[in-house]
Coordinates of C-alpha atoms in Angstrom, one line a residue:
M1 CA 12.1 -2.5 23.8
R2 CA 8.7 -3.3 25.1
R3 CA 8.3 -7.0 24.1
P4 CA 11.8 -8.3 23.1
L5 CA 10.9 -12.0 22.9
L6 CA 7.8 -11.4 20.9
F7 CA 9.7 -9.0 18.6
R8 CA 12.4 -11.6 18.0
L9 CA 9.8 -14.2 17.1
Y10 CA 7.9 -11.7 14.8
Y11 CA 11.2 -10.6 13.2
G12 CA 12.4 -14.1 12.5
L13 CA 9.1 -15.1 10.9
V14 CA 9.1 -12.0 8.7
L15 CA 12.7 -12.6 7.5
A16 CA 12.1 -16.3 7.0
A17 CA 8.9 -15.7 5.0
A18 CA 10.6 -13.2 2.8
A19 CA 13.6 -15.4 2.2
A20 CA 11.3 -18.4 1.4
L21 CA 9.3 -16.4 -1.2
I22 CA 12.5 -15.2 -2.9
A23 CA 13.9 -18.7 -3.0
L24 CA 10.7 -20.2 -4.3
A25 CA 10.4 -17.6 -7.0
W26 CA 14.0 -17.7 -8.1
G27 CA 13.6 -20.6 -10.5
H28 CA 10.6 -19.1 -12.1
R29 CA 11.7 -15.4 -12.3
P30 CA 10.9 -13.9 -15.7
E31 CA 13.5 -12.2 -17.9
P32 CA 13.4 -8.6 -16.6
P33 CA 13.0 -5.5 -18.9
W34 CA 16.1 -3.9 -17.4
P35 CA 15.3 -0.3 -18.4
I36 CA 12.0 -0.5 -16.5
V37 CA 13.6 -2.2 -13.5
A38 CA 16.4 0.4 -13.5
A39 CA 14.0 3.3 -13.7
G40 CA 11.8 1.8 -11.0
L41 CA 14.8 1.4 -8.8
A42 CA 15.9 5.0 -9.3
L43 CA 12.4 6.2 -8.4
L44 CA 12.3 4.0 -5.3
V45 CA 15.6 5.4 -4.2
I46 CA 14.3 8.9 -4.5
A47 CA 11.1 8.0 -2.6
E48 CA 13.1 6.3 0.2
A49 CA 15.4 9.3 0.5
A50 CA 12.4 11.6 1.4
P51 CA 10.5 9.9 4.2
V52 CA 7.8 11.6 6.3
R53 CA 7.5 10.8 10.0
L54 CA 4.3 9.2 11.1
P55 CA 2.3 10.5 14.1
G56 CA 2.3 7.0 15.7
G57 CA 6.0 6.3 15.1
G58 CA 8.0 5.2 12.1
Q59 CA 8.2 6.8 8.7
M60 CA 6.4 6.7 5.3
T61 CA 7.5 7.3 1.8
A62 CA 5.9 7.7 -1.6
G63 CA 7.1 4.3 -2.8
T64 CA 3.6 2.9 -3.5
M65 CA 3.2 5.1 -6.5
V66 CA 6.2 3.2 -7.9
D67 CA 5.7 -0.2 -6.4
L68 CA 2.2 -1.1 -7.6
P69 CA 2.6 0.0 -11.3
L70 CA 6.1 -1.7 -11.4
L71 CA 4.5 -4.9 -10.0
L72 CA 1.9 -5.0 -12.7
V73 CA 4.6 -4.7 -15.3
V74 CA 7.6 -6.8 -14.1
G75 CA 6.0 -9.0 -11.5
P76 CA 6.7 -9.5 -7.8
F77 CA 10.2 -10.9 -8.0
W78 CA 11.8 -7.9 -9.7
T79 CA 9.6 -5.5 -7.8
A80 CA 10.8 -7.0 -4.6
A81 CA 14.4 -7.0 -5.8
A82 CA 14.1 -3.3 -6.6
D83 CA 12.6 -2.6 -3.2
V84 CA 15.3 -4.5 -1.4
A85 CA 18.1 -2.7 -3.3
A86 CA 16.5 0.7 -2.7
T87 CA 16.2 -0.1 1.0
L88 CA 19.8 -1.2 1.3
V89 CA 21.1 1.8 -0.5
V90 CA 19.2 4.5 1.3
Q91 CA 18.5 3.1 4.7
G92 CA 21.6 0.9 5.0
L93 CA 24.4 2.9 3.2
F94 CA 23.3 6.5 3.3
R95 CA 21.2 6.7 6.5
R96 CA 23.2 4.1 8.4
R97 CA 20.1 2.6 10.0
P98 CA 20.6 -0.4 12.3
L99 CA 20.8 -3.7 10.4
V100 CA 17.7 -5.1 12.1
R101 CA 15.5 -2.2 10.8
V102 CA 16.9 -2.3 7.3
A103 CA 16.4 -6.1 7.1
H104 CA 12.9 -5.7 8.5
N105 CA 11.9 -3.0 6.0
A106 CA 13.3 -4.9 3.1
S107 CA 11.5 -8.1 4.1
I108 CA 8.1 -6.5 4.5
Y109 CA 8.4 -5.0 1.0
V110 CA 9.1 -8.5 -0.3
L111 CA 6.0 -9.8 1.5
G112 CA 3.9 -6.9 0.2
A113 CA 5.0 -7.4 -3.4
F114 CA 4.2 -11.1 -3.4
A115 CA 0.9 -10.7 -1.5
A116 CA -0.2 -8.0 -3.9
A117 CA 0.7 -10.1 -7.0
G118 CA -1.0 -13.2 -5.5
A119 CA -4.2 -11.3 -4.9
Y120 CA -4.1 -9.8 -8.4
T121 CA -3.5 -13.0 -10.3
R122 CA -6.0 -15.0 -8.2
L123 CA -8.8 -12.7 -9.2
G124 CA -7.9 -13.0 -12.9
G125 CA -5.3 -10.3 -13.4
R126 CA -2.3 -11.0 -15.6
I127 CA 1.2 -9.5 -15.0
G128 CA 2.1 -7.3 -18.0
E129 CA -1.5 -6.7 -19.0
V130 CA -4.1 -4.5 -17.3
E131 CA -7.7 -4.4 -18.4
F132 CA -10.2 -1.9 -17.1
P133 CA -12.9 -2.0 -16.0
E134 CA -12.9 -5.8 -16.4
G135 CA -9.9 -6.0 -14.1
A136 CA -11.0 -3.5 -11.6
L137 CA -11.6 -6.1 -8.8
A138 CA -8.1 -7.6 -9.3
L139 CA -6.5 -4.2 -9.2
A140 CA -8.3 -3.3 -6.1
A141 CA -7.3 -6.6 -4.4
C142 CA -3.7 -5.9 -5.4
G143 CA -3.6 -2.6 -3.7
V144 CA -5.5 -3.8 -0.6
A145 CA -3.2 -6.8 -0.1
F146 CA -0.1 -4.5 -0.4
F147 CA -1.6 -2.1 2.1
I148 CA -2.7 -4.7 4.6
V149 CA 0.7 -6.5 4.6
N150 CA 2.7 -3.3 4.9
S151 CA 0.6 -1.5 7.4
T152 CA 0.2 -4.6 9.6
C153 CA 3.9 -5.4 9.7
V154 CA 4.8 -1.8 10.5
S155 CA 2.2 -1.5 13.2
I156 CA 3.4 -4.8 14.8
A157 CA 7.0 -3.8 14.8
I158 CA 6.3 -0.4 16.4
G159 CA 3.9 -1.9 18.9
L160 CA 6.4 -4.5 20.0
T161 CA 9.4 -2.1 20.2
E162 CA 8.0 1.3 21.2
G163 CA 4.3 1.1 21.9
P164 CA 1.5 1.6 22.2
S165 CA -0.3 -1.6 21.0
A166 CA -0.1 -2.6 17.4
W167 CA -3.8 -1.8 16.9
R168 CA -3.4 1.7 18.3
V169 CA -0.4 2.3 16.1
W170 CA -2.3 1.1 13.0
Q171 CA -5.2 3.4 13.9
R172 CA -3.0 6.5 14.3
N173 CA -0.9 5.9 11.3
F174 CA -3.1 4.2 8.7
Q175 CA -6.8 4.2 9.5
S176 CA -7.5 7.7 8.2
G177 CA -5.6 7.1 4.9
I178 CA -7.4 3.9 3.8
L179 CA -9.8 5.5 1.4
H180 CA -7.2 7.7 -0.1
H181 CA -4.9 4.8 -0.6
L182 CA -7.6 2.7 -2.3
A183 CA -8.7 5.6 -4.4
F184 CA -5.1 5.9 -5.8
V185 CA -5.0 2.2 -6.6
A186 CA -8.3 2.3 -8.3
R187 CA -7.5 5.2 -10.6
S188 CA -3.8 4.8 -11.4
P189 CA -4.0 2.0 -14.1
P190 CA -7.0 3.4 -16.1
S191 CA -5.5 6.9 -16.1
S192 CA -2.7 5.4 -18.1
G193 CA -4.9 4.0 -20.8
A194 CA -4.9 0.3 -19.8
P195 CA -2.0 -0.6 -22.1
R196 CA -1.7 -4.1 -23.5
G197 CA 1.4 -6.1 -24.5
P198 CA 5.0 -5.7 -23.3
G199 CA 5.9 -2.8 -25.6
A200 CA 3.0 -0.7 -24.5
W201 CA 4.2 -0.8 -20.9
R202 CA 7.6 0.8 -21.3
S203 CA 6.7 4.2 -20.2
W204 CA 3.4 3.5 -18.3
P205 CA 4.6 2.8 -14.8
F206 CA 5.9 6.2 -14.2
R207 CA 3.0 8.4 -15.6
C208 CA 0.6 8.0 -12.7
S209 CA 0.7 10.6 -9.9
S210 CA -0.6 10.3 -6.3
R211 CA 0.3 11.0 -2.7
A212 CA -0.3 7.3 -1.7
T213 CA 2.4 6.2 0.6
R214 CA 4.0 3.1 2.0
S215 CA 5.6 2.9 5.4
S216 CA 8.8 1.7 7.1
S217 CA 9.4 0.5 10.5
P218 CA 10.4 3.0 13.2
S219 CA 13.7 4.7 12.6
S220 CA 15.3 7.6 14.4

């Protein structure tokens, strides 16, 4: 490990921030639409089970194409819960990754979900209802926030443990895919017809298609 002390500090902050967000949201969590949460979890497990290795270290999966639509339907708490469960099942139980990596990956998914939801709602978006083009800015902010949190945390983790620097890791793994990622975020909700109301959302999250990816910390 290149920077063990800095990594321990970073790791502790990530886990503490994720735990704090879950604790603060626990008392305000909405009643989940269990069929949607279960379907989202199943798709996240499938995505986690088929990672692609990144050129700068670490791996990526197709989880974003599930995460962001699921977030807009059920909110950050249940999206984060599904992410954590999928990570524990695939990376912890099936792939037997070290606990430190599993906990890190689960935590940054929590941070990403809450950051994306915060950006979305602060710009006028409402969980459970998507309006387009009126809500285009909020949707874009949602995707940008998720991407920034995920890519930054992954790059820092790889930079501190394997090298090179976090900035070089980010450039190699993420810089070339920024426009593609944002294009996916921009087109996925309107392609589904901008549904309104809880009933209209039941099948929407899983109709969009894209190659947009999310990443995990280095695993070997």
